[in-house]
Amino acid sequence: MDILMNYIDGIWEKSQTGKTRDVICPSDGKVIAVVTESGPDDAKKAIAAAKKAFYKDRTWRDMAAVERAAILRKVAELMEEQCEELAKTDTLDNGKPYREAEGDVSDAIECFQYYAGLIDKPEGGVYNVNKGFGPMHSYTVHEPVGVCAQITPWNYPLLMAVWKLAPALAAGNSVVFKPSENAPLSTIKLFEIFEKAGIPKGTANLVLGDGPNVGAVFAESEDVDMITFTGSTKTGQFIAKAATSNLKKVGLELGGKSPLVVFADCDLEAAVEWAMIGIFFNAGQVCAATSRLIIEKSIKEAFLDKLVEKAKKITIGPGMENPDMGAIITEGQMNKILGYIESGKNEGAKLLCGGKRYTEGKCADGFFIEPTIFDECTPDMTIVKEEIFGPVLSVLTFETEEEAIELANDTEYGLAGAVITKDGARAMRVIQELRAGITWINCSQPTFCQAPWGGYKKSGIGRELGVHGLEEYQEVKQINMNLAPAEPVGWFTH
Ligand code: NAI
Ligand code: MG
């Protein structure tokens, strides 16, 4: 197999370490590609290239916004031409069902188009400051931050890359990028597209490798002006600490343990389906998964009967066969999830369905887990407190609205939350009380590149997507122009 390479300063090259890494398909455990495995020197080389592109060459930064937008539209166009290949790549590398990967590619294309459209729109403001020093015109402009380091996880390999790259590039920054070592292939294809679309050399640099050897070097570097990361809270905390070296800007999109609050007046069929989407989509490997079902006691039995019946019918298999649910990213993550399931049993939760690795038919050598539902959970249980990042739902019950809100907020995370009820005013009351950045009424999970995405509490810092997502990759400069005729203001008395 050819060794897939880094893209640094416009050149595809192998790491200086000489090491490689096998890329595994989680549906069957087979090696599907070999990539170069970078070390700290590659990371530093990429940072130097990005720095030179931003501060010396200035090609991308100084390009008219409409011209940058045209190149980003070209990226979207090339992605569209290769959409099947991109979807197949994420399906094989990540293990997700093909139709979900197709959805990711389509969302990724839309995200490039959105930021291409946004970047030449009005920005900044004019301020009424006239006081003290005579007539003054005060206004703001938005400028790129500089060298942005970006690190992504493996659960939405292409889409997470695009959520970061589209706004950062639209704003005129230079980028050093590290995809997850567990699913790097679609990002490599995206950088091939960047090259074809004409993004200038040194502007977007790709470094393939792991956290300690590449990601940590990005976080610590004093030549990096900003770092954005999606992944675990633990790694996010490490990055935030390392970023104090030069007080670089930080954007973190971290874990969650999001609630789905269901009231007794709901449409049962619809609510059950949203509950399933909330925890079994992408096999539960979703930061915003609604992994805690908080349900009104009076309908619990009826709701869970239906939910369990449907969960048992979920088809599981290799992503290319388009099952309802695909594989877990690695053997390690699978075992971690199985460990959580054990802890649920040991701590007294009642297992309603699933709970095991799935090895039927073509799944024998892959990393699959059955859709799993635990009833009779209590707030102190590990499966209720910690992010499992797998197809495991914990069920809690309430009798009053206040109790529902208290349970929903009883978490160190604050990424997302959802409520299902036919009572509109109650839906609004509950949502307003939720300490979470992404919320849904009468649904769970729909995500749009036009709206800001991010969390409260330990779920992160800052927002991606929408106008906020662009502004994260910009510095705001105030400009104050003295409008008085050029003569001394006479401040000093001598
Ligand atoms: P992770 O947070 O360790 O990995 C995510 C990314 O960070 C990868 O690109 C990785 O190489 C990089 N990284 C790791 N250590 C680093 C370091 N010291 N400095 C800089 N970059 C570093 O997540 P992992 O180990 O893959 O999964 C563990 C758990 O994290 C999951 O079970 C899940 O709970 C959570 N997670 C959350 C995600 C989200 O979307 N919020 C996505 C992926 C994982
Ligand atoms: Mg893989």
Tab-separated table of C-alpha atoms in Angstrom, residues 162-470:
chain	number	residue	atom	x	y	z
A	162	VAL	CA	-14.913	21.243	7.619
A	163	TRP	CA	-16.600	22.922	10.618
A	164	LYS	CA	-13.125	24.136	11.563
A	165	LEU	CA	-11.428	24.670	8.211
A	166	ALA	CA	-14.248	26.495	6.393
A	167	PRO	CA	-14.572	29.451	8.812
A	168	ALA	CA	-10.827	29.642	9.577
A	169	LEU	CA	-9.920	29.789	5.887
A	170	ALA	CA	-12.818	32.090	5.005
A	171	ALA	CA	-11.513	34.564	7.593
A	172	GLY	CA	-8.067	34.573	5.928
A	173	ASN	CA	-6.085	32.591	8.500
A	174	SER	CA	-3.322	30.055	7.933
A	175	VAL	CA	-3.989	26.616	9.374
A	176	VAL	CA	-2.091	23.638	10.744
A	177	PHE	CA	-4.426	20.680	10.981
A	178	LYS	CA	-4.330	17.315	12.725
A	179	PRO	CA	-7.159	14.837	12.119
A	180	SER	CA	-7.779	11.971	14.523
A	181	GLU	CA	-5.285	9.176	14.011
A	182	ASN	CA	-8.293	6.816	14.118
A	183	ALA	CA	-9.961	8.205	10.979
A	184	PRO	CA	-7.685	10.477	8.925
A	185	LEU	CA	-8.564	9.420	5.371
A	186	SER	CA	-11.341	11.827	4.355
A	187	THR	CA	-9.293	14.767	5.666
A	188	ILE	CA	-6.420	13.735	3.384
A	189	LYS	CA	-8.862	13.810	0.452
A	190	LEU	CA	-10.078	17.233	1.547
A	191	PHE	CA	-6.525	18.606	1.465
A	192	GLU	CA	-6.085	17.169	-2.058
A	193	ILE	CA	-9.156	19.195	-2.959
A	194	PHE	CA	-7.658	22.321	-1.339
A	195	GLU	CA	-4.596	21.933	-3.543
A	196	LYS	CA	-6.720	21.547	-6.693
A	197	ALA	CA	-8.959	24.477	-5.760
A	198	GLY	CA	-5.933	26.770	-5.511
A	199	ILE	CA	-5.511	27.501	-1.819
A	200	PRO	CA	-2.004	29.027	-1.703
A	201	LYS	CA	0.884	26.949	-0.377
A	202	GLY	CA	1.541	27.134	3.343
A	203	THR	CA	-2.024	28.319	4.011
A	204	ALA	CA	-3.497	24.923	4.892
A	205	ASN	CA	-1.080	22.322	6.293
A	206	LEU	CA	-1.933	18.740	7.208
A	207	VAL	CA	0.013	16.790	9.834
A	208	LEU	CA	-0.936	13.143	10.386
A	209	GLY	CA	-0.160	11.816	13.846
A	210	ASP	CA	-1.281	11.372	17.417
A	211	GLY	CA	-2.071	13.711	20.288
A	212	PRO	CA	1.171	13.721	22.266
A	213	ASN	CA	3.517	14.028	19.235
A	214	VAL	CA	1.568	16.494	17.099
A	215	GLY	CA	-1.509	17.888	18.903
A	216	ALA	CA	0.396	18.813	22.058
A	217	VAL	CA	3.104	20.554	19.987
A	218	PHE	CA	0.397	22.691	18.363
A	219	ALA	CA	-1.086	23.530	21.771
A	220	GLU	CA	2.241	24.550	23.308
A	221	SER	CA	3.741	26.419	20.347
A	222	GLU	CA	4.231	30.152	20.800
A	223	ASP	CA	3.982	30.547	17.013
A	224	VAL	CA	0.372	29.378	17.005
A	225	ASP	CA	-2.126	32.215	17.545
A	226	MET	CA	-5.207	30.096	18.143
A	227	ILE	CA	-6.095	26.475	18.782
A	228	THR	CA	-9.465	24.821	18.273
A	229	PHE	CA	-10.243	21.285	19.308
A	230	THR	CA	-13.140	18.843	19.357
A	231	GLY	CA	-12.858	15.760	21.535
A	232	SER	CA	-12.804	14.648	25.149
A	233	THR	CA	-13.017	17.070	28.062
A	234	LYS	CA	-9.819	15.612	29.502
A	235	THR	CA	-7.791	16.386	26.361
A	236	GLY	CA	-9.533	19.768	26.094
A	237	GLN	CA	-8.342	20.652	29.588
A	238	PHE	CA	-4.810	19.625	28.668
A	239	ILE	CA	-4.925	21.830	25.563
A	240	ALA	CA	-6.311	24.803	27.494
A	241	LYS	CA	-3.416	24.526	29.965
A	242	ALA	CA	-0.782	24.189	27.245
A	243	ALA	CA	-2.290	27.180	25.420
A	244	THR	CA	-1.266	29.475	28.285
A	245	SER	CA	2.321	29.390	26.887
A	246	ASN	CA	1.496	32.435	24.748
A	247	LEU	CA	-2.152	32.890	25.803
A	248	LYS	CA	-3.305	31.793	22.376
A	249	LYS	CA	-7.011	31.968	21.617
A	250	VAL	CA	-8.783	28.720	22.490
A	251	GLY	CA	-11.934	27.117	21.101
A	252	LEU	CA	-13.052	23.823	22.655
A	253	GLU	CA	-15.971	21.602	21.737
A	254	LEU	CA	-15.969	18.825	24.305
A	255	GLY	CA	-18.051	16.058	25.763
A	256	GLY	CA	-21.650	15.912	26.844
A	257	LYS	CA	-24.236	13.966	28.807
A	258	SER	CA	-27.268	15.625	27.356
A	259	PRO	CA	-30.828	15.149	28.594
A	260	LEU	CA	-33.957	14.349	26.607
A	261	VAL	CA	-36.919	15.375	28.792
A	262	VAL	CA	-40.176	13.714	27.741
A	263	PHE	CA	-43.530	14.783	29.212
A	264	ALA	CA	-46.608	12.548	29.417
A	265	ASP	CA	-48.568	14.623	26.886
A	266	CYS	CA	-46.155	13.772	24.046
A	267	ASP	CA	-47.000	11.883	20.886
A	268	LEU	CA	-45.575	8.537	21.945
A	269	GLU	CA	-44.528	7.255	18.517
A	270	ALA	CA	-42.760	10.485	17.567
A	271	ALA	CA	-41.056	10.844	20.951
A	272	VAL	CA	-39.772	7.258	20.829
A	273	GLU	CA	-38.258	7.893	17.412
A	274	TRP	CA	-36.482	11.068	18.586
A	275	ALA	CA	-35.173	9.199	21.617
A	276	MET	CA	-33.730	6.571	19.262
A	277	ILE	CA	-32.154	9.149	16.957
A	278	GLY	CA	-30.748	10.866	20.042
A	279	ILE	CA	-28.769	7.844	21.212
A	280	PHE	CA	-28.367	5.358	18.332
A	281	PHE	CA	-27.442	7.699	15.474
A	282	ASN	CA	-23.721	7.203	14.663
A	283	ALA	CA	-23.882	4.392	17.276
A	284	GLY	CA	-24.097	7.009	20.013
A	285	GLN	CA	-20.660	8.406	19.175
A	286	VAL	CA	-22.024	11.925	19.125
A	287	CYS	CA	-21.006	14.743	21.469
A	288	ALA	CA	-24.589	16.054	21.573
A	289	ALA	CA	-26.223	12.623	21.949
A	290	THR	CA	-29.199	12.755	24.313
A	291	SER	CA	-27.865	9.900	26.411
A	292	ARG	CA	-30.039	10.546	29.469
A	293	LEU	CA	-33.753	9.962	28.913
A	294	ILE	CA	-35.651	11.843	31.634
A	295	ILE	CA	-39.240	10.678	31.374
A	296	GLU	CA	-42.470	11.470	33.197
A	297	LYS	CA	-43.317	8.536	35.441
A	298	SER	CA	-46.904	8.041	34.262
A	299	ILE	CA	-45.858	7.076	30.712
A	300	LYS	CA	-42.574	5.373	31.482
A	301	GLU	CA	-43.778	1.781	31.063
A	302	ALA	CA	-45.621	2.414	27.793
A	303	PHE	CA	-42.744	4.482	26.411
A	304	LEU	CA	-40.024	1.993	27.318
A	305	ASP	CA	-42.034	-0.976	25.980
A	306	LYS	CA	-42.142	0.685	22.590
A	307	LEU	CA	-38.561	1.949	22.744
A	308	VAL	CA	-37.138	-1.466	23.653
A	309	GLU	CA	-39.224	-3.198	20.987
A	310	LYS	CA	-37.827	-0.818	18.356
A	311	ALA	CA	-34.259	-0.878	19.688
A	312	LYS	CA	-34.237	-4.675	19.399
A	313	LYS	CA	-35.139	-4.359	15.712
A	314	ILE	CA	-32.222	-2.063	14.885
A	315	THR	CA	-30.086	-3.648	12.191
A	316	ILE	CA	-26.339	-3.716	12.866
A	317	GLY	CA	-23.640	-4.244	10.249
A	318	PRO	CA	-20.795	-2.955	8.080
A	319	GLY	CA	-21.445	0.645	7.033
A	320	MET	CA	-21.405	-0.073	3.291
A	321	GLU	CA	-24.468	-2.313	3.732
A	322	ASN	CA	-26.429	0.604	5.127
A	323	PRO	CA	-27.593	-0.902	8.412
A	324	ASP	CA	-29.436	1.214	11.004
A	325	MET	CA	-26.286	1.225	13.122
A	326	GLY	CA	-22.619	0.725	12.308
A	327	ALA	CA	-19.464	-0.079	14.238
A	328	ILE	CA	-17.642	1.530	17.152
A	329	ILE	CA	-14.467	3.300	16.020
A	330	THR	CA	-11.837	1.063	17.683
A	331	GLU	CA	-11.559	-2.061	19.774
A	332	GLY	CA	-10.420	0.162	22.648
A	333	GLN	CA	-13.510	2.372	22.495
A	334	MET	CA	-15.700	-0.735	22.217
A	335	ASN	CA	-14.155	-2.188	25.353
A	336	LYS	CA	-14.525	1.129	27.144
A	337	ILE	CA	-18.259	1.116	26.352
A	338	LEU	CA	-18.584	-2.511	27.482
A	339	GLY	CA	-16.882	-1.467	30.719
A	340	TYR	CA	-19.537	1.217	31.248
A	341	ILE	CA	-22.253	-1.375	30.613
A	342	GLU	CA	-20.713	-3.595	33.304
A	343	SER	CA	-20.625	-0.674	35.722
A	344	GLY	CA	-24.325	-0.013	35.006
A	345	LYS	CA	-25.174	-3.595	35.948
A	346	ASN	CA	-22.943	-3.541	39.017
A	347	GLU	CA	-24.328	-0.255	40.293
A	348	GLY	CA	-27.915	-1.529	40.131
A	349	ALA	CA	-29.374	-0.193	36.870
A	350	LYS	CA	-31.844	-2.525	35.141
A	351	LEU	CA	-30.722	-3.695	31.697
A	352	LEU	CA	-33.729	-3.700	29.371
A	353	CYS	CA	-31.997	-4.686	26.132
A	354	GLY	CA	-28.596	-5.043	24.494
A	355	GLY	CA	-25.551	-4.932	26.740
A	356	LYS	CA	-23.206	-7.043	24.640
A	357	ARG	CA	-20.758	-6.979	21.779
A	358	TYR	CA	-22.508	-7.975	18.527
A	359	THR	CA	-20.730	-10.618	16.438
A	360	GLU	CA	-23.418	-12.108	14.199
A	361	GLY	CA	-22.705	-12.828	10.510
A	362	LYS	CA	-20.447	-10.260	8.903
A	363	CYS	CA	-19.914	-8.528	12.238
A	364	ALA	CA	-17.696	-11.298	13.645
A	365	ASP	CA	-14.400	-9.409	13.368
A	366	GLY	CA	-15.732	-5.859	13.730
A	367	PHE	CA	-16.307	-3.691	16.792
A	368	PHE	CA	-20.077	-3.635	17.239
A	369	ILE	CA	-22.265	-3.125	20.298
A	370	GLU	CA	-25.986	-3.844	20.629
A	371	PRO	CA	-28.355	-0.933	21.271
A	372	THR	CA	-28.452	-0.842	25.054
A	373	ILE	CA	-31.051	0.648	27.408
A	374	PHE	CA	-30.801	0.864	31.200
A	375	ASP	CA	-33.878	1.611	33.302
A	376	GLU	CA	-34.036	2.500	37.009
A	377	CYS	CA	-30.988	4.727	36.853
A	378	THR	CA	-30.093	7.175	39.618
A	379	PRO	CA	-28.067	10.398	39.331
A	380	ASP	CA	-25.071	8.991	41.224
A	381	MET	CA	-24.459	6.093	38.805
A	382	THR	CA	-21.367	6.182	36.585
A	383	ILE	CA	-23.460	5.544	33.447
A	384	VAL	CA	-25.555	8.615	34.288
A	385	LYS	CA	-22.615	10.890	35.098
A	386	GLU	CA	-19.957	10.038	32.496
A	387	GLU	CA	-19.944	10.365	28.728
A	388	ILE	CA	-20.095	6.794	27.374
A	389	PHE	CA	-19.917	7.734	23.670
A	390	GLY	CA	-21.720	4.613	22.543
A	391	PRO	CA	-25.249	3.247	22.001
A	392	VAL	CA	-26.134	3.194	25.701
A	393	LEU	CA	-29.187	5.038	27.056
A	394	SER	CA	-29.783	5.705	30.758
A	395	VAL	CA	-33.383	6.279	31.883
A	396	LEU	CA	-34.399	8.484	34.821
A	397	THR	CA	-37.949	9.401	35.854
A	398	PHE	CA	-39.670	12.542	37.196
A	399	GLU	CA	-43.079	13.574	38.465
A	400	THR	CA	-42.925	17.382	38.357
A	401	GLU	CA	-41.532	19.932	35.919
A	402	GLU	CA	-39.132	21.231	38.591
A	403	GLU	CA	-37.811	17.743	39.172
A	404	ALA	CA	-37.295	17.268	35.416
A	405	ILE	CA	-35.273	20.492	35.173
A	406	GLU	CA	-33.195	19.594	38.213
A	407	LEU	CA	-32.331	16.168	36.788
A	408	ALA	CA	-31.603	17.627	33.338
A	409	ASN	CA	-29.079	20.107	34.782
A	410	ASP	CA	-27.541	17.626	37.216
A	411	THR	CA	-24.379	17.138	35.139
A	412	GLU	CA	-20.952	18.698	34.815
A	413	TYR	CA	-21.577	18.991	31.079
A	414	GLY	CA	-23.720	21.524	29.217
A	415	LEU	CA	-23.538	20.777	25.534
A	416	ALA	CA	-27.112	20.004	24.496
A	417	GLY	CA	-30.597	19.202	25.728
A	418	ALA	CA	-34.060	18.493	24.404
A	419	VAL	CA	-37.660	18.534	25.583
A	420	ILE	CA	-40.705	16.839	24.078
A	421	THR	CA	-44.183	18.048	25.013
A	422	LYS	CA	-47.310	19.394	23.294
A	423	ASP	CA	-47.472	22.241	25.840
A	424	GLY	CA	-45.589	25.068	24.103
A	425	ALA	CA	-45.215	27.316	27.141
A	426	ARG	CA	-43.861	24.446	29.213
A	427	ALA	CA	-41.401	23.548	26.466
A	428	MET	CA	-40.111	27.142	26.530
A	429	ARG	CA	-39.896	27.218	30.342
A	430	VAL	CA	-37.853	24.023	30.466
A	431	ILE	CA	-35.533	25.002	27.603
A	432	GLN	CA	-34.879	28.418	29.175
A	433	GLU	CA	-33.792	26.700	32.397
A	434	LEU	CA	-31.394	24.272	30.653
A	435	ARG	CA	-27.717	25.125	31.125
A	436	ALA	CA	-26.723	24.004	27.626
A	437	GLY	CA	-25.705	25.623	24.357
A	438	ILE	CA	-27.614	23.500	21.832
A	439	THR	CA	-31.266	22.748	22.539
A	440	TRP	CA	-34.192	21.161	20.771
A	441	ILE	CA	-37.960	21.263	21.268
A	442	ASN	CA	-39.883	18.240	19.983
A	443	CYS	CA	-36.792	16.741	18.356
A	444	SER	CA	-33.176	15.788	19.132
A	445	GLN	CA	-30.016	16.160	17.024
A	446	PRO	CA	-30.912	18.264	13.931
A	447	THR	CA	-27.821	20.417	13.264
A	448	PHE	CA	-27.443	23.378	10.920
A	449	CYS	CA	-24.279	25.143	9.804
A	450	GLN	CA	-26.103	28.500	10.016
A	451	ALA	CA	-26.649	28.264	13.805
A	452	PRO	CA	-23.992	28.477	16.562
A	453	TRP	CA	-22.800	25.192	18.082
A	454	GLY	CA	-21.058	24.771	21.434
A	455	GLY	CA	-21.435	24.131	25.118
A	456	TYR	CA	-21.723	25.524	28.628
A	457	LYS	CA	-19.785	24.220	31.631
A	458	LYS	CA	-17.269	21.414	30.947
A	459	SER	CA	-18.599	21.016	27.396
A	460	GLY	CA	-16.294	23.688	26.104
A	461	ILE	CA	-15.400	27.259	25.263
A	462	GLY	CA	-16.679	29.265	22.301
A	463	ARG	CA	-18.974	28.470	19.399
A	464	GLU	CA	-18.544	26.883	16.001
A	465	LEU	CA	-20.774	27.428	12.945
A	466	GLY	CA	-22.951	30.402	12.066
A	467	VAL	CA	-21.746	33.986	12.323
A	468	HIS	CA	-20.332	33.283	15.807
A	469	GLY	CA	-18.213	30.513	14.316
A	470	LEU	CA	-16.607	32.932	11.872
